[in-house]
Amino acid sequence: MNDATLVTMAGREPERHAGVVNPPVYHASTILFPTLDALEAARPDRGVYYGRYGTPTTFALEEAVARLEGGDRAIAVGSGKTAITATLLSLLKSGDHLLVTDSVYAPTRHFCSATLARFGIETSYYDPLIGGRIAELIRPNTKVVFTESPGSLTFEVQDIPAIAEAAHARGALVVMDNTWASPLYFKPFRHGVDISIQAATKYIGGHSDLMMGIVTCTEAAYERVWRGVMEVATVAAPDDCYLALRGLRTLSARLERHQRSAIEVAEWLRGRPEIAGVLHPALPGDPGHALWRRDFLGASGLFGFVLKPCPRTALAAMLDGMELFGMGYSWGGYESLLIPTHPETCRTAVPWRTDGVPMRIHVGLEDTKDLIADLEAGLNRLRRAAA
Ligand SMILES: *Cc1c(COP(=O)(O)O)cnc(C)c1O
């Protein structure tokens, strides 16, 4: 089954729900067992047991995402960051070493340097472009190599197959934050990843109205991760699982549009005199383009660009007057967003240097003519204010 079909089918069983197309929302804490035998035979890792372990709504979402990612089993949790933290806690112990890409989502870095360090787990950051040379950084106590591709804010594409080969040869597991591409545009398990993380808050939810994370594992990694996540006991709420499933059904159609519009906007930005550079791996000439073409099936609507140096007042003149591009965190909804970023503040392995102003843009589902007109007016305000 092709993805555009699978995304509409996976996890659905209308015949079990009176023919209703979408799985219903089960609100549950207590699950009743009819007999002492049934009570004693029940297991939290097999079917419905107690609300904290999930309900049929949760299981429908988990099954759908696991199939789309190409993994064996998935676990839904309360946020993307929880998916990251609960996974790392389940895989690491005091005395272990962790390798994390320098381009990682900044709150992941913060968890490593604040919480994991407090528990005696050491983190080293590596050049996102390191590829197979990661082998030189793997120590006997390195248990996990954490990847994210393209990188948050800076959009470097990682050579995941080369990293996975080196990690596996030395007994380390590969975790990937696969949020940018979504389960449709990068297939982590075909490229050697053991555990893939989605901030379902972004494209899976797709409508800027829910927080959720999903961890998908190989069969070999699932047991450990499931136990660890259940110890931390961070549950995804059934209403949010319903919303995530509803968002998922249109993911293929939305992403196609996000991809097409973002490339159009990125190419337009590239031609503007106010712009020093565009960071978008789907553009020919981008340093990550060859790897992106080799490994990815598409590009989403999120990318970066760098404005030539300008005073803060000029940046404010541009951003405060935008009509369609909102300023706010998160992305992956139907609406366009534009914010300045500060990658130089969250780099330690490879400093990120620019004299310009780095920006992150999410191209939503609006008409690109309207979006480009909004950007053009904004850049004109910036130029006038800078003069
Ligand atoms: C947003 C984001 C997260 C965290 O997801 P939340 O649901 O906001 O906790 C993790 N990784 C990446 C790449 C993200 O963009």
JSON list of N, CA, C and O and ligand atoms in Angstrom, two decimals, residues 79-82 84 105 148 152 177 179 199 201-202 211-212 331, ligand 1:
[
{"chain": "A", "resi": 79, "resn": "SER", "atom": "N", "xyz": [4.02, 14.94, 24.90]},
{"chain": "A", "resi": 79, "resn": "SER", "atom": "CA", "xyz": [4.59, 16.01, 24.07]},
{"chain": "A", "resi": 79, "resn": "SER", "atom": "C", "xyz": [5.79, 15.45, 23.33]},
{"chain": "A", "resi": 79, "resn": "SER", "atom": "O", "xyz": [6.31, 14.38, 23.68]},
{"chain": "A", "resi": 80, "resn": "GLY", "atom": "N", "xyz": [6.27, 16.20, 22.33]},
{"chain": "A", "resi": 80, "resn": "GLY", "atom": "CA", "xyz": [7.47, 15.78, 21.61]},
{"chain": "A", "resi": 80, "resn": "GLY", "atom": "C", "xyz": [8.67, 15.74, 22.54]},
{"chain": "A", "resi": 80, "resn": "GLY", "atom": "O", "xyz": [9.49, 14.82, 22.48]},
{"chain": "A", "resi": 81, "resn": "LYS", "atom": "N", "xyz": [8.77, 16.71, 23.42]},
{"chain": "A", "resi": 81, "resn": "LYS", "atom": "CA", "xyz": [9.91, 16.72, 24.33]},
{"chain": "A", "resi": 81, "resn": "LYS", "atom": "C", "xyz": [9.85, 15.52, 25.27]},
{"chain": "A", "resi": 81, "resn": "LYS", "atom": "O", "xyz": [10.88, 14.90, 25.56]},
{"chain": "A", "resi": 82, "resn": "THR", "atom": "N", "xyz": [8.65, 15.16, 25.72]},
{"chain": "A", "resi": 82, "resn": "THR", "atom": "CA", "xyz": [8.52, 13.97, 26.55]},
{"chain": "A", "resi": 82, "resn": "THR", "atom": "C", "xyz": [8.98, 12.73, 25.81]},
{"chain": "A", "resi": 82, "resn": "THR", "atom": "O", "xyz": [9.61, 11.84, 26.39]},
{"chain": "A", "resi": 84, "resn": "ILE", "atom": "N", "xyz": [11.29, 12.52, 23.68]},
{"chain": "A", "resi": 84, "resn": "ILE", "atom": "CA", "xyz": [12.75, 12.54, 23.70]},
{"chain": "A", "resi": 84, "resn": "ILE", "atom": "C", "xyz": [13.28, 12.19, 25.09]},
{"chain": "A", "resi": 84, "resn": "ILE", "atom": "O", "xyz": [14.14, 11.32, 25.23]},
{"chain": "A", "resi": 105, "resn": "TYR", "atom": "N", "xyz": [17.50, 20.06, 18.41]},
{"chain": "A", "resi": 105, "resn": "TYR", "atom": "CA", "xyz": [16.46, 20.92, 19.00]},
{"chain": "A", "resi": 105, "resn": "TYR", "atom": "C", "xyz": [16.93, 21.38, 20.39]},
{"chain": "A", "resi": 105, "resn": "TYR", "atom": "O", "xyz": [17.29, 20.53, 21.23]},
{"chain": "A", "resi": 148, "resn": "GLU", "atom": "N", "xyz": [19.26, 14.20, 14.44]},
{"chain": "A", "resi": 148, "resn": "GLU", "atom": "CA", "xyz": [18.09, 14.97, 14.03]},
{"chain": "A", "resi": 148, "resn": "GLU", "atom": "C", "xyz": [18.41, 15.52, 12.65]},
{"chain": "A", "resi": 148, "resn": "GLU", "atom": "O", "xyz": [19.43, 16.19, 12.47]},
{"chain": "A", "resi": 152, "resn": "SER", "atom": "N", "xyz": [17.58, 21.32, 13.64]},
{"chain": "A", "resi": 152, "resn": "SER", "atom": "CA", "xyz": [16.71, 22.41, 14.06]},
{"chain": "A", "resi": 152, "resn": "SER", "atom": "C", "xyz": [17.42, 23.74, 13.78]},
{"chain": "A", "resi": 152, "resn": "SER", "atom": "O", "xyz": [18.61, 23.86, 14.03]},
{"chain": "A", "resi": 177, "resn": "ASP", "atom": "N", "xyz": [15.34, 12.19, 15.87]},
{"chain": "A", "resi": 177, "resn": "ASP", "atom": "CA", "xyz": [14.20, 13.10, 15.90]},
{"chain": "A", "resi": 177, "resn": "ASP", "atom": "C", "xyz": [13.80, 13.33, 14.44]},
{"chain": "A", "resi": 177, "resn": "ASP", "atom": "O", "xyz": [14.51, 14.01, 13.70]},
{"chain": "A", "resi": 179, "resn": "THR", "atom": "N", "xyz": [10.98, 14.70, 13.24]},
{"chain": "A", "resi": 179, "resn": "THR", "atom": "CA", "xyz": [9.81, 15.57, 13.18]},
{"chain": "A", "resi": 179, "resn": "THR", "atom": "C", "xyz": [9.72, 16.35, 11.87]},
{"chain": "A", "resi": 179, "resn": "THR", "atom": "O", "xyz": [8.65, 16.51, 11.31]},
{"chain": "A", "resi": 199, "resn": "ALA", "atom": "N", "xyz": [7.57, 14.78, 17.13]},
{"chain": "A", "resi": 199, "resn": "ALA", "atom": "CA", "xyz": [6.75, 15.73, 17.85]},
{"chain": "A", "resi": 199, "resn": "ALA", "atom": "C", "xyz": [5.45, 15.80, 17.06]},
{"chain": "A", "resi": 199, "resn": "ALA", "atom": "O", "xyz": [5.35, 16.52, 16.06]},
{"chain": "A", "resi": 201, "resn": "THR", "atom": "N", "xyz": [2.88, 17.11, 17.80]},
{"chain": "A", "resi": 201, "resn": "THR", "atom": "CA", "xyz": [2.44, 18.50, 17.92]},
{"chain": "A", "resi": 201, "resn": "THR", "atom": "C", "xyz": [2.52, 19.22, 16.58]},
{"chain": "A", "resi": 201, "resn": "THR", "atom": "O", "xyz": [1.73, 20.12, 16.30]},
{"chain": "A", "resi": 202, "resn": "LYS", "atom": "N", "xyz": [3.48, 18.84, 15.75]},
{"chain": "A", "resi": 202, "resn": "LYS", "atom": "CA", "xyz": [3.76, 19.55, 14.51]},
{"chain": "A", "resi": 202, "resn": "LYS", "atom": "C", "xyz": [2.86, 19.03, 13.38]},
{"chain": "A", "resi": 202, "resn": "LYS", "atom": "O", "xyz": [1.68, 19.28, 13.40]},
{"chain": "A", "resi": 211, "resn": "MET", "atom": "N", "xyz": [-0.67, 19.01, 21.88]},
{"chain": "A", "resi": 211, "resn": "MET", "atom": "CA", "xyz": [0.71, 18.64, 22.22]},
{"chain": "A", "resi": 211, "resn": "MET", "atom": "C", "xyz": [0.78, 17.12, 22.27]},
{"chain": "A", "resi": 211, "resn": "MET", "atom": "O", "xyz": [-0.05, 16.49, 22.95]},
{"chain": "A", "resi": 212, "resn": "MET", "atom": "N", "xyz": [1.73, 16.55, 21.56]},
{"chain": "A", "resi": 212, "resn": "MET", "atom": "CA", "xyz": [1.87, 15.09, 21.60]},
{"chain": "A", "resi": 212, "resn": "MET", "atom": "C", "xyz": [3.22, 14.65, 21.06]},
{"chain": "A", "resi": 212, "resn": "MET", "atom": "O", "xyz": [3.77, 15.31, 20.17]},
{"chain": "A", "resi": 331, "resn": "TRP", "atom": "N", "xyz": [5.39, 24.85, 14.97]},
{"chain": "A", "resi": 331, "resn": "TRP", "atom": "CA", "xyz": [5.19, 24.92, 13.52]},
{"chain": "A", "resi": 331, "resn": "TRP", "atom": "C", "xyz": [4.45, 23.65, 13.11]},
{"chain": "A", "resi": 331, "resn": "TRP", "atom": "O", "xyz": [4.14, 22.83, 13.97]},
{"chain": "B", "resi": 1, "resn": "LIG", "atom": "C1", "xyz": [8.74, 21.01, 18.55]},
{"chain": "B", "resi": 1, "resn": "LIG", "atom": "C2", "xyz": [9.82, 20.02, 18.46]},
{"chain": "B", "resi": 1, "resn": "LIG", "atom": "C3", "xyz": [10.00, 19.09, 19.49]},
{"chain": "B", "resi": 1, "resn": "LIG", "atom": "C4", "xyz": [9.22, 19.12, 20.76]},
{"chain": "B", "resi": 1, "resn": "LIG", "atom": "O1", "xyz": [7.86, 18.89, 20.60]},
{"chain": "B", "resi": 1, "resn": "LIG", "atom": "P1", "xyz": [6.82, 19.44, 21.70]},
{"chain": "B", "resi": 1, "resn": "LIG", "atom": "O2", "xyz": [5.59, 18.70, 21.37]},
{"chain": "B", "resi": 1, "resn": "LIG", "atom": "O3", "xyz": [6.76, 20.92, 21.50]},
{"chain": "B", "resi": 1, "resn": "LIG", "atom": "O4", "xyz": [7.37, 19.09, 23.05]},
{"chain": "B", "resi": 1, "resn": "LIG", "atom": "C5", "xyz": [10.99, 18.15, 19.32]},
{"chain": "B", "resi": 1, "resn": "LIG", "atom": "N1", "xyz": [11.77, 18.12, 18.22]},
{"chain": "B", "resi": 1, "resn": "LIG", "atom": "C6", "xyz": [11.62, 18.99, 17.22]},
{"chain": "B", "resi": 1, "resn": "LIG", "atom": "C7", "xyz": [12.50, 18.90, 16.03]},
{"chain": "B", "resi": 1, "resn": "LIG", "atom": "C8", "xyz": [10.64, 19.98, 17.31]},
{"chain": "B", "resi": 1, "resn": "LIG", "atom": "O5", "xyz": [10.52, 20.87, 16.33]}
]
